[in-house]
Amino acid sequence: MSQHKQKELKKNVASFAKPDNSVGIRQLINTLVPFFLLWFAAYQSLAVSVWLAVPLAMLAGGFVIRIFIIFHDCTHMSFFNNQKANRIVGTITGIITLFPFEKWKRDHSIHHATSSNLDKRGTGDVWVMTVDEYIEASFWGRLAYRLYRNPIVMFGLGPLYLFCISNRFNRKGAKRKERLNTHVTNVSITAIYALLIWAIGWQAFLIIQLPILYVSGALGIWLFYVQHQFEDSYFEDESEWDFVKAAVDGSSYYKLPKILQWVSGSIGFHHVHHLSPRVPNYKLEEAHESTPPLQKATTITLLSSLKSIRFRLYDTTNKTFVSFKEVKPLLQRSDLQMNHKRPSFQDK
């Protein structure tokens, strides 16, 4: 795509970057009200059966994903046309979803500015190793990476790490506003949870809140993972990296059933979002449908997205993701060569 066409594409999509306060308010109502009703229904159903309460809590977890998308839009200052409103709503929805507004706002903006750039990995993204890096890594480095990319660790333990560790502490060198916002978020979460435990008991609280957090956390990580980890995803060194290509070719269109698209706040139109982060979630589909070049982005479905589980390493030579199994012969050959290079005991 020529530079002229890239500019034209960005300009066309940017025309949708106009928040509509009335739509935003409606989205808050149709998201927060069902969430709180489901939470209350889950608590009330405990008098009947735990097995009734848990499914209701899991449904509430689905709405937490939608609440997170509102939070996410607020960090881009795209949900409302007023920055103060975005910060207030972003902080409140951040407390509900356990994400500090200012901290995540910074990390996520870096993710957008460096997505698919092989020389600028490490902030706000999923850890991706290239084939060459994996082969050259130490035994412990490979082991750490394999554990990180293991689905049980990523989607099972990932939410626990995210909610309890990563989101609770400030980074080294964080500015005062960021540090203060993290502290306010932590204190607010502690106060709300303590109040709920006092009101309904710790057993009832855990039975309801744990499924909510696990479902929202695991599915949230999955959405983020699958929309950048597909077979022919775009990755380049800094010298070759291009913002538009990273957005359109390095982010997928996750074509979901309408109900799941609604619950996930249309974040499946991830290529549109990366091209123009100021487009609010409620305009992503319209931007996609109105811009023919965007309709050529890699499309994945629920079924085809499952293949991404086996995509573990990025092959910079063939420009594709590969599995650990595919790299095993190269790894064995490399280890054999290293053994040949090591001097024997007699040589020493």
mmCIF file of C-alpha atoms in Angstrom:
data_model
loop_
_atom_site.group_PDB
_atom_site.id
_atom_site.type_symbol
_atom_site.label_atom_id
_atom_site.label_comp_id
_atom_site.label_asym_id
_atom_site.label_seq_id
_atom_site.Cartn_x
_atom_site.Cartn_y
_atom_site.Cartn_z
ATOM 1 C CA MET A 1 0.000 0.000 0.000
ATOM 2 C CA SER A 2 1.443 3.368 -1.040
ATOM 3 C CA GLN A 3 1.991 6.185 1.448
ATOM 4 C CA HIS A 4 -0.812 8.155 -0.197
ATOM 5 C CA LYS A 5 -3.282 5.290 0.212
ATOM 6 C CA GLN A 6 -2.176 4.798 3.814
ATOM 7 C CA LYS A 7 -2.864 8.441 4.615
ATOM 8 C CA GLU A 8 -6.224 8.229 2.880
ATOM 9 C CA LEU A 9 -7.114 5.082 4.829
ATOM 10 C CA LYS A 10 -6.199 6.678 8.160
ATOM 11 C CA LYS A 11 -8.163 9.792 7.230
ATOM 12 C CA ASN A 12 -11.272 7.778 6.334
ATOM 13 C CA VAL A 13 -11.219 5.829 9.596
ATOM 14 C CA ALA A 14 -10.433 8.947 11.645
ATOM 15 C CA SER A 15 -13.786 10.375 10.537
ATOM 16 C CA PHE A 16 -15.427 7.866 12.897
ATOM 17 C CA ALA A 17 -13.379 9.068 15.866
ATOM 18 C CA LYS A 18 -16.210 11.189 17.183
ATOM 19 C CA PRO A 19 -17.609 10.086 20.552
ATOM 20 C CA ASP A 20 -21.369 10.263 21.014
ATOM 21 C CA ASN A 21 -22.217 10.996 24.643
ATOM 22 C CA SER A 22 -25.789 9.721 24.348
ATOM 23 C CA VAL A 23 -24.587 6.364 22.975
ATOM 24 C CA GLY A 24 -21.954 6.186 25.688
ATOM 25 C CA ILE A 25 -24.532 6.766 28.432
ATOM 26 C CA ARG A 26 -26.833 4.116 26.960
ATOM 27 C CA GLN A 27 -23.930 1.679 26.856
ATOM 28 C CA LEU A 28 -23.124 2.370 30.491
ATOM 29 C CA ILE A 29 -26.732 1.643 31.448
ATOM 30 C CA ASN A 30 -27.127 -1.530 29.388
ATOM 31 C CA THR A 31 -23.809 -2.825 30.741
ATOM 32 C CA LEU A 32 -23.642 -1.823 34.405
ATOM 33 C CA VAL A 33 -27.302 -2.472 35.257
ATOM 34 C CA PRO A 34 -27.298 -6.109 34.015
ATOM 35 C CA PHE A 35 -23.955 -6.710 35.742
ATOM 36 C CA PHE A 36 -25.179 -5.562 39.146
ATOM 37 C CA LEU A 37 -28.501 -7.393 38.708
ATOM 38 C CA LEU A 38 -26.670 -10.623 37.869
ATOM 39 C CA TRP A 39 -24.382 -10.145 40.881
ATOM 40 C CA PHE A 40 -27.391 -9.683 43.156
ATOM 41 C CA ALA A 41 -29.218 -12.618 41.546
ATOM 42 C CA ALA A 42 -26.173 -14.830 42.090
ATOM 43 C CA TYR A 43 -26.149 -13.889 45.766
ATOM 44 C CA GLN A 44 -29.886 -14.494 46.169
ATOM 45 C CA SER A 45 -29.623 -17.855 44.403
ATOM 46 C CA LEU A 46 -27.169 -19.098 47.030
ATOM 47 C CA ALA A 47 -30.224 -19.761 49.188
ATOM 48 C CA VAL A 48 -31.318 -22.272 46.536
ATOM 49 C CA SER A 49 -28.035 -23.801 45.335
ATOM 50 C CA VAL A 50 -24.389 -22.952 44.770
ATOM 51 C CA TRP A 51 -24.752 -24.591 41.351
ATOM 52 C CA LEU A 52 -27.278 -21.925 40.412
ATOM 53 C CA ALA A 53 -25.189 -19.062 41.785
ATOM 54 C CA VAL A 54 -21.980 -19.962 39.939
ATOM 55 C CA PRO A 55 -23.491 -19.902 36.400
ATOM 56 C CA LEU A 56 -25.097 -16.532 37.164
ATOM 57 C CA ALA A 57 -21.732 -15.256 38.391
ATOM 58 C CA MET A 58 -20.096 -16.509 35.203
ATOM 59 C CA LEU A 59 -22.663 -14.585 33.158
ATOM 60 C CA ALA A 60 -21.819 -11.507 35.202
ATOM 61 C CA GLY A 61 -18.185 -12.166 34.266
ATOM 62 C CA GLY A 62 -19.167 -11.739 30.620
ATOM 63 C CA PHE A 63 -20.488 -8.281 31.431
ATOM 64 C CA VAL A 64 -17.190 -7.432 33.146
ATOM 65 C CA ILE A 65 -15.550 -7.879 29.730
ATOM 66 C CA ARG A 66 -17.969 -5.306 28.331
ATOM 67 C CA ILE A 67 -17.245 -3.013 31.289
ATOM 68 C CA PHE A 68 -13.541 -3.408 30.542
ATOM 69 C CA ILE A 69 -14.099 -2.293 26.939
ATOM 70 C CA ILE A 70 -15.721 0.883 28.283
ATOM 71 C CA PHE A 71 -12.702 1.327 30.577
ATOM 72 C CA HIS A 72 -10.432 0.666 27.589
ATOM 73 C CA ASP A 73 -12.167 3.331 25.488
ATOM 74 C CA CYS A 74 -11.865 5.800 28.354
ATOM 75 C CA THR A 75 -8.090 5.262 28.451
ATOM 76 C CA HIS A 76 -8.049 6.280 24.775
ATOM 77 C CA MET A 77 -10.259 9.274 25.649
ATOM 78 C CA SER A 78 -12.710 7.991 23.057
ATOM 79 C CA PHE A 79 -15.786 6.955 25.025
ATOM 80 C CA PHE A 80 -17.049 10.488 25.757
ATOM 81 C CA ASN A 81 -16.109 13.766 24.092
ATOM 82 C CA ASN A 82 -15.074 15.177 27.474
ATOM 83 C CA GLN A 83 -11.691 14.216 28.938
ATOM 84 C CA LYS A 84 -12.818 14.641 32.545
ATOM 85 C CA ALA A 85 -15.788 12.344 31.961
ATOM 86 C CA ASN A 86 -13.486 9.748 30.411
ATOM 87 C CA ARG A 87 -11.162 9.887 33.415
ATOM 88 C CA ILE A 88 -13.978 9.616 35.969
ATOM 89 C CA VAL A 89 -15.793 6.768 34.200
ATOM 90 C CA GLY A 90 -12.457 5.133 33.386
ATOM 91 C CA THR A 91 -11.394 5.178 37.028
ATOM 92 C CA ILE A 92 -14.747 3.769 38.230
ATOM 93 C CA THR A 93 -14.865 1.004 35.616
ATOM 94 C CA GLY A 94 -11.197 0.350 36.401
ATOM 95 C CA ILE A 95 -12.127 -0.301 40.025
ATOM 96 C CA ILE A 96 -14.848 -2.742 38.934
ATOM 97 C CA THR A 97 -12.485 -4.576 36.565
ATOM 98 C CA LEU A 98 -9.437 -4.242 38.905
ATOM 99 C CA PHE A 99 -7.411 -2.149 36.453
ATOM 100 C CA PRO A 100 -5.748 1.146 37.503
ATOM 101 C CA PHE A 101 -6.698 3.757 34.925
ATOM 102 C CA GLU A 102 -3.472 5.797 34.578
ATOM 103 C CA LYS A 103 -1.113 2.830 34.712
ATOM 104 C CA TRP A 104 -2.981 0.878 32.058
ATOM 105 C CA LYS A 105 -3.489 4.008 29.954
ATOM 106 C CA ARG A 106 0.274 4.462 29.701
ATOM 107 C CA ASP A 107 1.101 0.808 29.033
ATOM 108 C CA HIS A 108 -1.634 0.442 26.446
ATOM 109 C CA SER A 109 -0.623 3.581 24.564
ATOM 110 C CA ILE A 110 2.891 2.104 24.293
ATOM 111 C CA HIS A 111 1.360 -1.130 22.997
ATOM 112 C CA HIS A 112 -0.387 0.801 20.220
ATOM 113 C CA ALA A 113 2.764 2.708 19.322
ATOM 114 C CA THR A 114 4.958 -0.411 19.188
ATOM 115 C CA SER A 115 2.626 -3.280 18.238
ATOM 116 C CA SER A 116 4.370 -5.753 15.882
ATOM 117 C CA ASN A 117 7.694 -3.937 16.243
ATOM 118 C CA LEU A 118 10.289 -6.612 17.032
ATOM 119 C CA ASP A 119 12.706 -4.051 18.465
ATOM 120 C CA LYS A 120 10.169 -2.565 20.895
ATOM 121 C CA ARG A 121 8.530 -5.520 22.583
ATOM 122 C CA GLY A 122 7.853 -5.814 26.288
ATOM 123 C CA THR A 123 5.268 -3.213 27.315
ATOM 124 C CA GLY A 124 1.554 -3.906 27.177
ATOM 125 C CA ASP A 125 1.897 -6.897 24.872
ATOM 126 C CA VAL A 126 2.032 -10.698 24.907
ATOM 127 C CA TRP A 127 5.568 -12.066 25.145
ATOM 128 C CA VAL A 128 6.643 -13.231 21.686
ATOM 129 C CA MET A 129 10.004 -14.820 20.935
ATOM 130 C CA THR A 130 11.363 -15.260 17.430
ATOM 131 C CA VAL A 131 12.649 -18.667 16.353
ATOM 132 C CA ASP A 132 16.254 -17.412 16.397
ATOM 133 C CA GLU A 133 15.863 -15.931 19.876
ATOM 134 C CA TYR A 134 14.408 -19.161 21.201
ATOM 135 C CA ILE A 135 17.206 -21.278 19.739
ATOM 136 C CA GLU A 136 19.859 -18.952 21.159
ATOM 137 C CA ALA A 137 18.210 -18.741 24.596
ATOM 138 C CA SER A 138 19.481 -20.670 27.609
ATOM 139 C CA PHE A 139 17.680 -23.727 28.929
ATOM 140 C CA TRP A 140 16.060 -21.624 31.632
ATOM 141 C CA GLY A 141 15.078 -18.920 29.162
ATOM 142 C CA ARG A 142 13.338 -21.483 26.958
ATOM 143 C CA LEU A 143 11.652 -23.048 29.963
ATOM 144 C CA ALA A 144 10.340 -19.684 31.170
ATOM 145 C CA TYR A 145 8.965 -18.920 27.716
ATOM 146 C CA ARG A 146 7.353 -22.353 27.336
ATOM 147 C CA LEU A 147 5.675 -21.956 30.726
ATOM 148 C CA TYR A 148 4.478 -18.455 29.832
ATOM 149 C CA ARG A 149 2.968 -19.665 26.536
ATOM 150 C CA ASN A 150 1.370 -22.742 28.105
ATOM 151 C CA PRO A 151 -2.437 -22.295 27.897
ATOM 152 C CA ILE A 152 -2.898 -23.469 31.503
ATOM 153 C CA VAL A 153 -0.469 -20.814 32.717
ATOM 154 C CA MET A 154 -1.568 -18.031 30.366
ATOM 155 C CA PHE A 155 -5.326 -18.420 30.738
ATOM 156 C CA GLY A 156 -5.445 -20.248 34.075
ATOM 157 C CA LEU A 157 -2.848 -18.427 36.178
ATOM 158 C CA GLY A 158 -2.706 -15.308 33.997
ATOM 159 C CA PRO A 159 -5.813 -13.675 35.517
ATOM 160 C CA LEU A 160 -4.477 -14.281 39.025
ATOM 161 C CA TYR A 161 -1.156 -12.617 38.167
ATOM 162 C CA LEU A 162 -2.889 -9.761 36.370
ATOM 163 C CA PHE A 163 -5.419 -8.941 39.099
ATOM 164 C CA CYS A 164 -3.295 -9.616 42.189
ATOM 165 C CA ILE A 165 0.210 -8.550 41.154
ATOM 166 C CA SER A 166 0.623 -6.691 37.865
ATOM 167 C CA ASN A 167 -2.287 -4.281 38.358
ATOM 168 C CA ARG A 168 -1.639 -3.672 42.049
ATOM 169 C CA PHE A 169 1.865 -2.199 41.924
ATOM 170 C CA ASN A 170 3.280 0.858 40.235
ATOM 171 C CA ARG A 171 6.157 0.587 37.824
ATOM 172 C CA LYS A 172 9.526 2.012 38.748
ATOM 173 C CA GLY A 173 9.659 5.666 37.759
ATOM 174 C CA ALA A 174 5.884 6.127 37.541
ATOM 175 C CA LYS A 175 4.757 9.746 37.726
ATOM 176 C CA ARG A 176 2.799 11.071 40.691
ATOM 177 C CA LYS A 177 -0.585 11.029 38.905
ATOM 178 C CA GLU A 178 -0.099 7.407 37.872
ATOM 179 C CA ARG A 179 1.059 6.306 41.331
ATOM 180 C CA LEU A 180 -1.808 8.135 43.051
ATOM 181 C CA ASN A 181 -4.414 6.638 40.715
ATOM 182 C CA THR A 182 -3.110 3.116 41.390
ATOM 183 C CA HIS A 183 -3.296 3.728 45.146
ATOM 184 C CA VAL A 184 -6.830 5.149 44.895
ATOM 185 C CA THR A 185 -7.894 2.129 42.828
ATOM 186 C CA ASN A 186 -6.370 -0.317 45.315
ATOM 187 C CA VAL A 187 -7.906 1.399 48.342
ATOM 188 C CA SER A 188 -11.310 1.548 46.631
ATOM 189 C CA ILE A 189 -11.211 -2.157 45.732
ATOM 190 C CA THR A 190 -10.171 -3.070 49.282
ATOM 191 C CA ALA A 191 -12.957 -0.962 50.802
ATOM 192 C CA ILE A 192 -15.659 -2.319 48.477
ATOM 193 C CA TYR A 193 -14.580 -5.931 48.936
ATOM 194 C CA ALA A 194 -14.355 -5.500 52.725
ATOM 195 C CA LEU A 195 -17.854 -4.016 52.783
ATOM 196 C CA LEU A 196 -19.280 -6.864 50.711
ATOM 197 C CA ILE A 197 -17.573 -9.486 52.885
ATOM 198 C CA TRP A 198 -18.980 -7.787 55.999
ATOM 199 C CA ALA A 199 -22.454 -7.676 54.451
ATOM 200 C CA ILE A 200 -22.758 -11.200 52.975
ATOM 201 C CA GLY A 201 -19.865 -13.184 54.440
ATOM 202 C CA TRP A 202 -16.556 -14.212 52.903
ATOM 203 C CA GLN A 203 -17.828 -17.585 51.639
ATOM 204 C CA ALA A 204 -20.698 -16.063 49.658
ATOM 205 C CA PHE A 205 -18.418 -13.306 48.382
ATOM 206 C CA LEU A 206 -15.820 -15.759 47.075
ATOM 207 C CA ILE A 207 -18.425 -18.056 45.500
ATOM 208 C CA ILE A 208 -19.717 -15.108 43.476
ATOM 209 C CA GLN A 209 -16.657 -12.969 42.854
ATOM 210 C CA LEU A 210 -14.103 -15.647 41.964
ATOM 211 C CA PRO A 211 -16.049 -17.019 38.948
ATOM 212 C CA ILE A 212 -16.655 -13.445 37.799
ATOM 213 C CA LEU A 213 -12.965 -12.586 37.907
ATOM 214 C CA TYR A 214 -11.797 -15.866 36.429
ATOM 215 C CA VAL A 215 -14.214 -15.787 33.471
ATOM 216 C CA SER A 216 -13.573 -12.125 32.683
ATOM 217 C CA GLY A 217 -9.814 -12.483 33.160
ATOM 218 C CA ALA A 218 -9.368 -15.657 31.105
ATOM 219 C CA LEU A 219 -11.608 -14.492 28.255
ATOM 220 C CA GLY A 220 -10.081 -11.027 28.303
ATOM 221 C CA ILE A 221 -6.571 -12.464 27.949
ATOM 222 C CA TRP A 222 -7.836 -14.743 25.180
ATOM 223 C CA LEU A 223 -9.279 -11.814 23.223
ATOM 224 C CA PHE A 224 -6.050 -9.864 23.525
ATOM 225 C CA TYR A 225 -3.943 -12.899 22.659
ATOM 226 C CA VAL A 226 -5.853 -14.160 19.634
ATOM 227 C CA GLN A 227 -6.053 -10.800 17.898
ATOM 228 C CA HIS A 228 -2.302 -10.527 17.465
ATOM 229 C CA GLN A 229 -1.287 -14.205 17.446
ATOM 230 C CA PHE A 230 -2.469 -15.557 14.116
ATOM 231 C CA GLU A 231 -0.516 -17.473 11.495
ATOM 232 C CA ASP A 232 0.422 -14.701 9.062
ATOM 233 C CA SER A 233 0.522 -11.845 11.549
ATOM 234 C CA TYR A 234 2.776 -8.879 10.792
ATOM 235 C CA PHE A 235 6.053 -8.387 12.684
ATOM 236 C CA GLU A 236 9.025 -6.332 11.531
ATOM 237 C CA ASP A 237 12.251 -4.782 12.797
ATOM 238 C CA GLU A 238 12.207 -1.083 13.589
ATOM 239 C CA SER A 239 13.795 -0.191 10.226
ATOM 240 C CA GLU A 240 10.984 -1.896 8.289
ATOM 241 C CA TRP A 241 8.099 -1.376 10.721
ATOM 242 C CA ASP A 242 5.068 0.544 9.476
ATOM 243 C CA PHE A 243 2.210 1.761 11.685
ATOM 244 C CA VAL A 244 -0.581 1.176 9.169
ATOM 245 C CA LYS A 245 0.655 -2.292 8.237
ATOM 246 C CA ALA A 246 1.024 -3.150 11.922
ATOM 247 C CA ALA A 247 -2.608 -2.119 12.470
ATOM 248 C CA VAL A 248 -4.198 -3.756 9.426
ATOM 249 C CA ASP A 249 -1.912 -6.777 8.979
ATOM 250 C CA GLY A 250 -0.806 -7.255 12.582
ATOM 251 C CA SER A 251 -4.306 -7.166 14.108
ATOM 252 C CA SER A 252 -7.102 -9.498 13.134
ATOM 253 C CA TYR A 253 -10.812 -9.118 12.520
ATOM 254 C CA TYR A 254 -12.295 -11.550 15.023
ATOM 255 C CA LYS A 255 -15.666 -12.324 13.463
ATOM 256 C CA LEU A 256 -17.842 -13.321 16.406
ATOM 257 C CA PRO A 257 -21.541 -14.195 16.691
ATOM 258 C CA LYS A 258 -23.559 -11.037 17.302
ATOM 259 C CA ILE A 259 -24.214 -11.751 20.988
ATOM 260 C CA LEU A 260 -20.486 -12.270 21.645
ATOM 261 C CA GLN A 261 -19.647 -9.219 19.568
ATOM 262 C CA TRP A 262 -21.991 -7.211 21.793
ATOM 263 C CA VAL A 263 -20.566 -8.626 25.039
ATOM 264 C CA SER A 264 -16.995 -7.972 23.858
ATOM 265 C CA GLY A 265 -17.791 -4.408 22.826
ATOM 266 C CA SER A 266 -16.956 -5.058 19.154
ATOM 267 C CA ILE A 267 -13.264 -5.336 20.043
ATOM 268 C CA GLY A 268 -13.125 -8.060 17.383
ATOM 269 C CA PHE A 269 -12.715 -5.205 14.898
ATOM 270 C CA HIS A 270 -9.219 -4.937 16.298
ATOM 271 C CA HIS A 271 -7.617 -3.848 13.038
ATOM 272 C CA VAL A 272 -9.891 -0.798 13.001
ATOM 273 C CA HIS A 273 -9.095 -0.035 16.620
ATOM 274 C CA HIS A 274 -5.338 -0.201 16.070
ATOM 275 C CA LEU A 275 -5.522 1.974 12.981
ATOM 276 C CA SER A 276 -7.468 4.648 14.847
ATOM 277 C CA PRO A 277 -7.610 4.146 18.649
ATOM 278 C CA ARG A 278 -9.843 7.189 19.063
ATOM 279 C CA VAL A 279 -12.762 5.427 17.362
ATOM 280 C CA PRO A 280 -15.131 4.379 20.196
ATOM 281 C CA ASN A 281 -16.162 0.733 20.403
ATOM 282 C CA TYR A 282 -19.713 1.536 19.324
ATOM 283 C CA LYS A 283 -18.437 2.848 15.959
ATOM 284 C CA LEU A 284 -15.870 0.166 15.105
ATOM 285 C CA GLU A 285 -18.236 -1.983 13.057
ATOM 286 C CA GLU A 286 -19.506 1.007 11.099
ATOM 287 C CA ALA A 287 -15.924 2.054 10.324
ATOM 288 C CA HIS A 288 -15.109 -1.481 9.155
ATOM 289 C CA GLU A 289 -18.178 -1.755 6.936
ATOM 290 C CA SER A 290 -17.618 1.691 5.424
ATOM 291 C CA THR A 291 -13.945 1.174 4.572
ATOM 292 C CA PRO A 292 -13.373 -1.536 1.894
ATOM 293 C CA PRO A 293 -9.579 -1.876 2.422
ATOM 294 C CA LEU A 294 -10.190 -2.825 6.066
ATOM 295 C CA GLN A 295 -12.437 -5.674 4.983
ATOM 296 C CA LYS A 296 -9.347 -7.378 3.539
ATOM 297 C CA ALA A 297 -7.791 -7.765 6.999
ATOM 298 C CA THR A 298 -7.176 -11.305 8.253
ATOM 299 C CA THR A 299 -10.515 -12.690 9.425
ATOM 300 C CA ILE A 300 -10.661 -15.329 12.125
ATOM 301 C CA THR A 301 -13.690 -17.096 13.561
ATOM 302 C CA LEU A 302 -14.343 -18.856 16.848
ATOM 303 C CA LEU A 303 -13.321 -22.157 15.270
ATOM 304 C CA SER A 304 -10.250 -20.949 13.392
ATOM 305 C CA SER A 305 -9.052 -18.898 16.369
ATOM 306 C CA LEU A 306 -8.461 -22.097 18.336
ATOM 307 C CA LYS A 307 -5.502 -22.802 16.047
ATOM 308 C CA SER A 308 -3.679 -19.868 17.602
ATOM 309 C CA ILE A 309 -2.997 -21.978 20.692
ATOM 310 C CA ARG A 310 -0.248 -23.803 18.788
ATOM 311 C CA PHE A 311 1.357 -20.599 17.471
ATOM 312 C CA ARG A 312 4.269 -20.102 19.868
ATOM 313 C CA LEU A 313 7.244 -18.586 18.016
ATOM 314 C CA TYR A 314 7.516 -16.077 15.203
ATOM 315 C CA ASP A 315 9.585 -17.136 12.195
ATOM 316 C CA THR A 316 11.056 -13.900 10.817
ATOM 317 C CA THR A 317 12.301 -15.660 7.683
ATOM 318 C CA ASN A 318 8.934 -17.036 6.559
ATOM 319 C CA LYS A 319 6.874 -14.298 8.260
ATOM 320 C CA THR A 320 4.633 -16.701 10.155
ATOM 321 C CA PHE A 321 3.998 -18.182 13.585
ATOM 322 C CA VAL A 322 5.180 -21.737 14.214
ATOM 323 C CA SER A 323 4.807 -24.297 16.984
ATOM 324 C CA PHE A 324 7.477 -25.582 19.361
ATOM 325 C CA LYS A 325 7.235 -28.932 17.567
ATOM 326 C CA GLU A 326 8.159 -27.365 14.222
ATOM 327 C CA VAL A 327 11.244 -25.764 15.735
ATOM 328 C CA LYS A 328 12.427 -28.893 17.570
ATOM 329 C CA PRO A 329 14.705 -30.159 14.710
ATOM 330 C CA LEU A 330 16.411 -26.760 14.508
ATOM 331 C CA LEU A 331 16.854 -26.727 18.270
ATOM 332 C CA GLN A 332 18.386 -30.218 18.307
ATOM 333 C CA ARG A 333 20.746 -29.269 15.481
ATOM 334 C CA SER A 334 21.787 -26.123 17.350
ATOM 335 C CA ASP A 335 22.414 -28.030 20.588
ATOM 336 C CA LEU A 336 24.466 -30.591 18.680
ATOM 337 C CA GLN A 337 26.596 -27.879 17.109
ATOM 338 C CA MET A 338 27.144 -26.285 20.515
ATOM 339 C CA ASN A 339 28.274 -29.613 21.942
ATOM 340 C CA HIS A 340 30.778 -30.012 19.110
ATOM 341 C CA LYS A 341 32.159 -26.555 19.782
ATOM 342 C CA ARG A 342 32.709 -27.215 23.495
ATOM 343 C CA PRO A 343 36.283 -28.398 24.218
ATOM 344 C CA SER A 344 36.587 -31.882 25.634
ATOM 345 C CA PHE A 345 38.041 -32.580 29.078
ATOM 346 C CA GLN A 346 41.277 -33.716 27.448
ATOM 347 C CA ASP A 347 41.476 -30.518 25.374
ATOM 348 C CA LYS A 348 41.077 -28.468 28.523
#
